[in-house]
Short mmCIF file of C-alpha atoms in Angstrom, two decimals:
data_model
loop_
_atom_site.label_atom_id
_atom_site.label_comp_id
_atom_site.label_asym_id
_atom_site.label_seq_id
_atom_site.Cartn_x
_atom_site.Cartn_y
_atom_site.Cartn_z
CA MET A 1 4.70 -42.46 28.83
CA THR A 2 3.44 -44.87 31.06
CA GLY A 3 2.46 -43.25 34.27
CA GLU A 4 2.60 -40.16 33.53
CA SER A 5 -0.20 -37.33 32.90
CA VAL A 6 -0.11 -36.38 28.27
CA THR A 7 1.04 -32.85 27.63
CA ASN A 8 -1.27 -31.46 24.90
CA TRP A 9 -0.10 -28.53 22.70
CA VAL A 10 -1.81 -25.63 21.38
CA VAL A 11 0.99 -24.58 18.47
CA ILE A 12 0.27 -20.76 17.96
CA PRO A 13 2.08 -18.80 14.41
CA VAL A 14 2.11 -15.17 14.41
CA LYS A 15 3.75 -12.92 11.63
CA LYS A 16 6.24 -10.04 12.35
CA LEU A 17 3.79 -7.73 13.27
CA SER A 18 4.98 -5.14 10.60
CA TRP A 19 3.29 -7.92 8.19
CA ALA A 20 0.28 -9.59 9.91
CA LYS A 21 -3.19 -8.64 8.52
CA SER A 22 -2.25 -6.77 5.80
CA ARG A 23 -5.42 -7.79 4.10
CA LEU A 24 -7.05 -5.13 6.42
CA SER A 25 -4.83 -2.13 5.24
CA GLY A 26 -7.74 -0.51 3.73
CA ILE A 27 -9.65 -0.70 6.22
CA LEU A 28 -7.15 -0.09 9.44
CA SER A 29 -4.10 1.82 10.10
CA PRO A 30 -0.78 0.21 10.85
CA GLU A 31 -1.27 1.22 14.31
CA GLN A 32 -4.80 -0.40 14.51
CA ARG A 33 -3.28 -3.49 12.71
CA THR A 34 -1.05 -3.93 15.23
CA ARG A 35 -3.05 -3.43 18.08
CA LEU A 36 -5.81 -6.04 16.49
CA VAL A 37 -2.70 -8.28 15.93
CA LEU A 38 -1.94 -8.24 19.63
CA ASN A 39 -5.33 -8.37 21.53
CA MET A 40 -6.41 -11.40 19.24
CA LEU A 41 -3.01 -12.99 20.36
CA ARG A 42 -4.48 -12.06 24.26
CA HIS A 43 -7.81 -13.28 23.54
CA THR A 44 -6.57 -16.99 22.25
CA LEU A 45 -3.90 -17.58 24.82
CA GLU A 46 -6.68 -16.46 27.79
CA VAL A 47 -8.85 -19.13 25.63
CA VAL A 48 -6.18 -21.58 25.69
CA ASN A 49 -5.20 -21.70 28.97
CA ALA A 50 -8.31 -21.89 30.51
CA GLY A 51 -8.77 -25.53 28.67
CA PRO A 52 -6.51 -28.69 28.20
CA GLY A 53 -3.59 -27.74 26.31
CA ARG A 54 -0.70 -25.63 26.64
CA PRO A 55 0.36 -22.98 24.07
CA LEU A 56 3.44 -22.42 22.56
CA VAL A 57 3.76 -19.19 20.53
CA ILE A 58 6.16 -19.29 17.27
CA SER A 59 7.08 -15.59 15.42
CA PRO A 60 9.83 -13.48 14.63
CA ASP A 61 8.49 -10.43 16.42
CA PRO A 62 9.99 -9.97 19.60
CA GLN A 63 6.85 -8.33 20.94
CA VAL A 64 4.86 -10.90 20.33
CA LEU A 65 7.13 -13.67 21.95
CA GLU A 66 7.58 -10.54 24.96
CA LEU A 67 3.69 -10.83 25.65
CA ALA A 68 2.82 -14.40 24.53
CA LYS A 69 5.95 -15.17 27.60
CA ALA A 70 3.98 -12.59 29.82
CA LEU A 71 0.77 -14.91 29.43
CA ASN A 72 2.68 -18.00 30.44
CA ALA A 73 2.88 -19.47 27.18
CA THR A 74 6.22 -21.20 25.46
CA THR A 75 7.91 -19.48 23.07
CA LEU A 76 10.31 -20.14 20.27
CA SER A 77 11.69 -17.47 18.12
CA GLU A 78 10.97 -17.97 14.20
CA ILE A 79 13.81 -16.05 12.00
CA GLN A 80 12.60 -14.82 8.75
CA THR A 81 14.46 -12.81 6.44
CA SER A 82 12.24 -12.80 3.11
CA LEU A 83 9.69 -10.17 2.88
CA SER A 84 8.14 -12.12 -0.39
CA GLU A 85 4.57 -13.36 0.21
CA PHE A 86 5.67 -17.15 -1.00
CA ASP A 87 8.62 -16.97 1.53
CA GLN A 88 6.40 -15.84 4.15
CA THR A 89 4.06 -18.95 3.50
CA GLN A 90 6.80 -21.50 3.53
CA GLY A 91 8.92 -20.36 6.16
CA LEU A 92 5.17 -20.59 8.47
CA ASN A 93 4.91 -24.38 7.18
CA LEU A 94 9.13 -25.10 8.28
CA ALA A 95 8.51 -22.66 11.32
CA LEU A 96 5.44 -25.37 12.30
CA ASN A 97 7.84 -28.21 11.95
CA ALA A 98 10.41 -26.76 13.95
CA ALA A 99 7.96 -26.15 16.98
CA CYS A 100 6.29 -29.62 16.74
CA LEU A 101 10.29 -31.41 16.56
CA HIS A 102 10.57 -28.84 19.29
CA LEU A 103 8.20 -30.06 21.68
CA LEU A 104 8.82 -33.70 20.95
CA LYS A 105 12.82 -33.01 21.63
CA THR A 106 11.78 -31.11 24.57
CA PHE A 107 8.87 -32.49 25.92
CA PRO A 108 8.85 -36.54 24.50
CA ASP A 109 5.97 -38.15 24.44
CA ASP A 110 4.63 -40.06 21.78
CA GLN A 111 0.69 -40.01 23.28
CA ALA A 112 0.76 -36.25 22.82
CA ARG A 113 -1.53 -34.60 20.78
CA VAL A 114 -0.60 -31.01 18.82
CA LEU A 115 -3.24 -28.61 17.63
CA ILE A 116 -2.01 -25.78 15.15
CA LEU A 117 -4.12 -23.20 15.86
CA PRO A 118 -4.49 -19.57 14.43
CA ALA A 119 -4.30 -16.02 16.67
CA ASP A 120 -7.22 -14.59 15.08
CA LEU A 121 -10.61 -16.44 15.63
CA PRO A 122 -12.38 -13.76 17.87
CA LEU A 123 -15.59 -16.41 18.93
CA LEU A 124 -13.05 -18.90 20.08
CA GLU A 125 -13.81 -20.61 23.77
CA PRO A 126 -12.22 -23.21 25.83
CA ALA A 127 -14.55 -25.78 25.05
CA ASP A 128 -13.80 -25.28 20.97
CA ILE A 129 -9.83 -26.10 22.09
CA GLU A 130 -11.26 -28.79 24.34
CA ALA A 131 -13.12 -30.76 21.89
CA LEU A 132 -10.18 -30.29 19.42
CA LEU A 133 -7.55 -31.95 21.67
CA THR A 134 -9.42 -34.47 23.12
CA GLY A 135 -12.02 -35.51 20.11
CA GLY A 136 -11.88 -37.85 17.27
CA ALA A 137 -10.91 -40.50 19.77
CA SER A 138 -10.96 -43.22 16.45
CA SER A 139 -8.93 -40.98 13.80
CA GLN A 140 -4.86 -39.89 13.88
CA ALA A 141 -6.21 -35.97 13.03
CA ILE A 142 -8.41 -33.34 12.66
CA ILE A 143 -9.15 -30.72 10.16
CA ALA A 144 -11.14 -27.19 10.69
CA PRO A 145 -11.91 -25.72 7.64
CA ASP A 146 -12.69 -21.75 7.36
CA LEU A 147 -16.39 -20.34 6.36
CA SER A 148 -14.97 -20.82 2.97
CA ASN A 149 -13.84 -24.29 3.10
CA GLN A 150 -10.70 -23.00 1.48
CA GLY A 151 -8.63 -22.23 4.32
CA THR A 152 -7.40 -24.50 7.43
CA ASN A 153 -8.46 -22.65 10.75
CA ALA A 154 -6.98 -25.97 13.15
CA LEU A 155 -5.28 -28.56 12.40
CA ARG A 156 -4.59 -31.49 14.94
CA LEU A 157 -2.10 -34.19 15.25
CA ASN A 158 -0.37 -36.68 17.12
CA LEU A 159 2.79 -35.06 18.01
CA PRO A 160 5.53 -37.25 16.59
CA ILE A 161 3.50 -36.86 13.07
CA ALA A 162 3.08 -33.22 13.25
CA ALA A 163 7.22 -33.26 13.19
CA ASN A 164 7.22 -34.56 9.86
CA PHE A 165 4.32 -33.81 8.17
CA ASN A 166 3.99 -31.75 5.09
CA PHE A 167 2.34 -27.95 6.47
CA ARG A 168 0.41 -26.51 3.57
CA PHE A 169 -0.73 -23.46 5.04
CA GLY A 170 -1.55 -20.62 2.65
CA GLU A 171 -3.73 -20.87 -0.55
CA ASN A 172 -6.21 -23.38 -0.37
CA SER A 173 -4.66 -25.11 2.68
CA PHE A 174 -8.15 -27.16 3.42
CA GLU A 175 -8.00 -29.36 0.30
CA LEU A 176 -4.10 -29.51 0.41
CA HIS A 177 -3.54 -30.77 4.16
CA LYS A 178 -6.35 -33.72 3.36
CA GLU A 179 -4.65 -34.46 -0.03
CA ALA A 180 -1.11 -34.63 2.81
CA LEU A 181 -3.11 -36.50 4.88
CA GLN A 182 -4.12 -38.82 2.85
CA GLN A 183 -1.06 -38.96 0.96
CA ALA A 184 0.93 -40.31 4.73
CA ASN A 185 -2.12 -42.31 5.44
CA ILE A 186 -3.39 -41.09 8.48
CA SER A 187 -7.01 -40.74 9.41
CA TYR A 188 -8.91 -38.00 9.99
CA GLU A 189 -12.12 -36.39 10.36
CA ILE A 190 -13.64 -32.71 9.47
CA SER A 191 -14.73 -30.15 12.39
CA ARG A 192 -16.73 -27.58 11.60
CA GLN A 193 -17.15 -25.65 14.85
CA PRO A 194 -19.09 -22.30 14.32
CA ALA A 195 -16.35 -20.21 16.33
CA ILE A 196 -13.25 -22.17 14.40
CA LEU A 197 -15.10 -21.55 11.10
CA TYR A 198 -14.62 -17.58 11.68
CA ASP A 199 -11.21 -16.01 11.07
CA LEU A 200 -10.45 -12.54 10.63
CA ASP A 201 -8.56 -11.88 7.24
CA TYR A 202 -10.55 -9.45 5.31
CA PRO A 203 -12.40 -6.35 5.41
CA ALA A 204 -15.80 -8.03 5.37
CA ASP A 205 -14.84 -10.22 8.45
CA PHE A 206 -13.70 -7.18 10.49
CA GLU A 207 -16.92 -5.36 9.56
CA ASN A 208 -18.86 -8.30 10.71
CA LEU A 209 -17.70 -8.14 14.55
CA PRO A 210 -19.78 -7.38 16.87
CA ALA A 211 -19.55 -3.88 18.20
CA SER A 212 -18.01 -5.00 21.26
CA LEU A 213 -15.46 -7.31 19.97
CA LYS A 214 -13.98 -4.32 17.36
CA GLU A 215 -13.67 -2.02 20.42
CA LYS A 216 -12.09 -4.99 22.33
CA PHE A 217 -9.70 -5.85 20.00
CA LEU A 218 -8.62 -2.31 18.79
CA SER A 219 -8.16 -0.81 22.20
#
């Protein structure tokens, strides 16, 4: 797209609220988990909107999509019917392909980049988004693990590649994503920005949050 500015996208997948953050069910009520997910999404979108990326939220939950629209995000409805954990994971990966393909068809730009980002990074700042979207000029991808080096907390790809990439979110996704990148001959860099390493998956993650952030995300 010669002469036109490149639009970089941040794709944020969010589960159905009744399914989200089930690992925190031992310390948070369903109502608290709903508030947590929505407030974390609000935080994520505010951070993304302050940076160089344009957000797209994909979710099967109308309440999630309504909030995303109110915060100036592009939205895409994801249809999910199965409640099994396996199908949820497979559905997420297929939904990410669908979101990237939608972007490529609707906003065609071979130079654009897309950042897959969860909405559960409480320490996220605009500089983190900028580093992931604009860094790694010599590589086609950037992958950021979680603190345990097991999960994937961010994955940036060129948009045409992302539309057909074999996303492997789920158990041990960091290693599986590296394997998928290698098999597809996609050059990549690993990013370990402190704010990207820390997510909210387990009770200990929530308990380790500063009191001010607990209050912010549960209010």
